XYZ file of C-alpha atoms in Angstrom:
131
model
C -34.636 12.853 22.250
C -34.279 10.785 19.105
C -33.116 12.312 15.856
C -36.516 11.550 14.338
C -38.396 13.419 17.074
C -36.004 16.351 16.855
C -36.404 16.549 13.059
C -40.195 16.202 13.287
C -40.355 18.903 15.982
C -38.178 21.292 13.988
C -40.060 20.649 10.753
C -43.438 21.128 12.435
C -42.154 24.295 14.106
C -41.021 25.750 10.777
C -44.297 24.978 9.035
C -46.463 26.149 11.939
C -44.413 29.309 12.479
C -45.202 30.533 8.989
C -48.956 29.864 9.189
C -50.551 33.121 7.995
C -53.028 33.533 10.844
C -51.801 35.350 13.925
C -52.992 33.976 17.237
C -54.134 30.363 17.265
C -50.810 28.890 16.171
C -49.393 28.670 19.698
C -52.407 26.834 21.096
C -52.602 24.475 18.128
C -48.866 23.792 18.399
C -49.174 22.924 22.086
C -51.910 20.441 21.243
C -50.018 18.894 18.344
C -46.833 18.598 20.411
C -48.735 16.943 23.236
C -50.532 14.466 20.944
C -47.508 13.658 18.753
C -45.047 13.844 21.659
C -42.903 16.433 19.922
C -40.435 18.723 21.661
C -42.587 21.694 22.721
C -39.705 23.999 23.783
C -38.021 23.534 20.396
C -41.276 24.243 18.566
C -41.932 27.367 20.675
C -38.427 28.734 20.056
C -38.952 28.290 16.322
C -42.460 29.808 16.474
C -41.327 32.954 18.235
C -38.042 33.177 16.352
C -39.798 33.180 12.991
C -42.577 35.573 14.001
C -41.176 38.492 11.930
C -40.981 36.228 8.884
C -44.559 35.082 9.514
C -45.696 38.705 9.392
C -43.678 39.376 6.243
C -45.155 36.372 4.429
C -48.832 37.033 5.145
C -49.231 39.290 2.093
C -47.404 36.995 -0.351
C -49.440 33.997 0.844
C -52.648 36.034 0.491
C -51.628 37.145 -2.987
C -50.833 33.564 -4.067
C -54.101 32.247 -2.695
C -56.051 35.052 -4.339
C -54.436 34.237 -7.692
C -55.633 30.651 -7.431
C -59.120 31.410 -6.124
C -59.734 34.394 -8.399
C -60.475 36.778 -5.515
C -58.949 40.053 -6.592
C -56.918 42.106 -4.148
C -57.264 45.892 -4.407
C -54.314 47.492 -6.199
C -53.206 49.284 -3.015
C -53.736 46.312 -0.686
C -51.276 46.454 2.219
C -50.551 44.837 5.569
C -52.706 47.415 7.387
C -55.674 46.302 5.279
C -55.139 42.742 6.507
C -55.008 43.896 10.112
C -58.256 45.834 9.732
C -59.868 42.748 8.202
C -58.896 40.688 11.221
C -61.245 42.734 13.400
C -64.213 42.199 11.094
C -66.081 39.001 10.537
C -67.641 38.659 7.158
C -67.266 37.261 3.707
C -64.408 39.583 2.727
C -62.318 38.727 5.796
C -63.063 35.035 5.318
C -61.993 35.192 1.667
C -58.618 36.738 2.523
C -58.105 34.317 5.388
C -58.831 31.361 3.137
C -56.631 32.790 0.383
C -53.713 33.226 2.812
C -54.104 29.686 4.166
C -54.299 28.289 0.634
C -51.110 30.141 -0.351
C -49.378 28.829 2.776
C -50.527 25.262 2.111
C -49.352 25.338 -1.505
C -45.856 26.430 -0.505
C -45.137 25.070 2.973
C -46.776 21.674 2.992
C -44.856 20.359 -0.058
C -41.727 22.124 1.174
C -41.989 20.311 4.513
C -41.657 16.993 2.671
C -38.189 18.134 1.616
C -37.279 19.864 4.870
C -37.890 16.854 7.127
C -35.321 14.538 5.459
C -32.699 17.297 5.547
C -33.359 17.974 9.230
C -33.274 14.250 9.964
C -29.880 13.864 8.286
C -28.598 16.858 10.249
C -29.955 15.495 13.538
C -28.414 12.077 12.916
C -25.068 13.655 12.053
C -25.122 15.779 15.201
C -26.155 12.864 17.431
C -23.457 10.590 15.962
C -20.721 13.170 16.587
C -22.012 13.756 20.136
C -21.645 10.076 21.011
């Protein structure tokens, strides 16, 4: 595997692993890896390795997105409230889902532009010492 593919796989894995929606990330990642010819095992290891962090960041991403959209969270809003929303389909659940995705996009997408070059330098350094 080239250093570029390794860095792209790792960067995609990090960004996808922290997506604030539980469930579809694995299927979407398989599709992206197949289309972009990324390293699926590396992406899956990162996805499952960062799962606890994904859960921990759902509320902060939702809070950030709600600050931007103006949708107010209840004062006692907690992780259990998010889980109960996931079973309901309606405007309220859609608002929190969109707020969480917006918060994720505002943080992770720009951050990935800085992560990829660092991972690429690391991959090149590792591959040059291995040869």
